[in-house]
Amino acid sequence: MESLKTVVITGAGSGVGRSCVALFARHGWHVALIGRREDTLRESAAHAGVASTALICPCDISDPVAVEKAGKRILSEMGGIEVLVNAAGTNAPRRSLEVLSLDDYHAMIGANLNGAYYCVQAFL
């Protein structure tokens, strides 16, 4: 008998992440959803039909301590994972270099680059 496979999806509250939740759920995977807002993560799980079985983990992936905590929780409750989907990301409305603020730049790098690294490290 094949065991249930587990996937962790970041950015699971919207966009590509939400679509990935639906895709993996449709194929019988156990899913852990990571994103900043618990309400949108719950909406994604409900949309995918896994509201009662999905592990919801609100987490800002630009925060390495929060990612470490979420990673430990997921690994503890799920026993391991087979796939990590790094779908979280952010952008800034004023993003051309001549107007991009330093705060917006740091927010984008924090989520889009550092966050992906933190998540990979947490699940290796």
mmCIF file of C-alpha atoms in Angstrom, residues 55-99:
data_model
loop_
_atom_site.group_PDB
_atom_site.id
_atom_site.type_symbol
_atom_site.label_atom_id
_atom_site.label_comp_id
_atom_site.label_asym_id
_atom_site.label_seq_id
_atom_site.Cartn_x
_atom_site.Cartn_y
_atom_site.Cartn_z
ATOM 1 C CA LEU A 55 -2.170 21.735 7.949
ATOM 2 C CA ILE A 56 -2.536 25.526 8.021
ATOM 3 C CA CYS A 57 0.657 27.387 8.989
ATOM 4 C CA PRO A 58 0.460 31.175 8.960
ATOM 5 C CA CYS A 59 4.038 32.373 8.517
ATOM 6 C CA ASP A 60 5.934 35.281 7.001
ATOM 7 C CA ILE A 61 8.674 33.462 5.092
ATOM 8 C CA SER A 62 10.939 36.507 5.224
ATOM 9 C CA ASP A 63 11.298 35.818 8.964
ATOM 10 C CA PRO A 64 13.833 33.001 9.472
ATOM 11 C CA VAL A 65 12.680 32.306 13.047
ATOM 12 C CA ALA A 66 9.046 31.988 11.911
ATOM 13 C CA VAL A 67 10.058 29.657 9.074
ATOM 14 C CA GLU A 68 12.104 27.482 11.417
ATOM 15 C CA LYS A 69 9.142 27.255 13.807
ATOM 16 C CA ALA A 70 6.693 26.406 10.981
ATOM 17 C CA GLY A 71 9.121 23.850 9.568
ATOM 18 C CA LYS A 72 9.490 22.089 12.904
ATOM 19 C CA ARG A 73 5.723 22.026 13.363
ATOM 20 C CA ILE A 74 5.093 20.619 9.894
ATOM 21 C CA LEU A 75 7.806 17.961 10.171
ATOM 22 C CA SER A 76 6.584 16.992 13.639
ATOM 23 C CA GLU A 77 2.931 16.708 12.629
ATOM 24 C CA MET A 78 3.452 15.197 9.192
ATOM 25 C CA GLY A 79 6.545 13.103 9.780
ATOM 26 C CA GLY A 80 8.364 14.387 6.702
ATOM 27 C CA ILE A 81 7.657 15.798 3.274
ATOM 28 C CA GLU A 82 8.317 14.734 -0.304
ATOM 29 C CA VAL A 83 7.868 18.091 -2.078
ATOM 30 C CA LEU A 84 8.317 21.769 -1.260
ATOM 31 C CA VAL A 85 6.660 24.281 -3.592
ATOM 32 C CA ASN A 86 8.169 27.746 -3.087
ATOM 33 C CA ALA A 87 5.342 29.810 -4.586
ATOM 34 C CA ALA A 88 5.452 32.738 -2.146
ATOM 35 C CA GLY A 89 6.574 36.077 -3.458
ATOM 36 C CA THR A 90 5.890 39.755 -3.297
ATOM 37 C CA ASN A 91 6.264 42.821 -5.463
ATOM 38 C CA ALA A 92 6.064 46.571 -5.060
ATOM 39 C CA PRO A 93 3.763 48.888 -7.013
ATOM 40 C CA ARG A 94 6.603 51.367 -7.527
ATOM 41 C CA ARG A 95 9.307 48.919 -8.541
ATOM 42 C CA SER A 96 11.362 50.587 -11.246
ATOM 43 C CA LEU A 97 14.811 51.214 -9.824
ATOM 44 C CA GLU A 98 14.602 54.996 -9.889
ATOM 45 C CA VAL A 99 11.564 54.964 -7.566
#
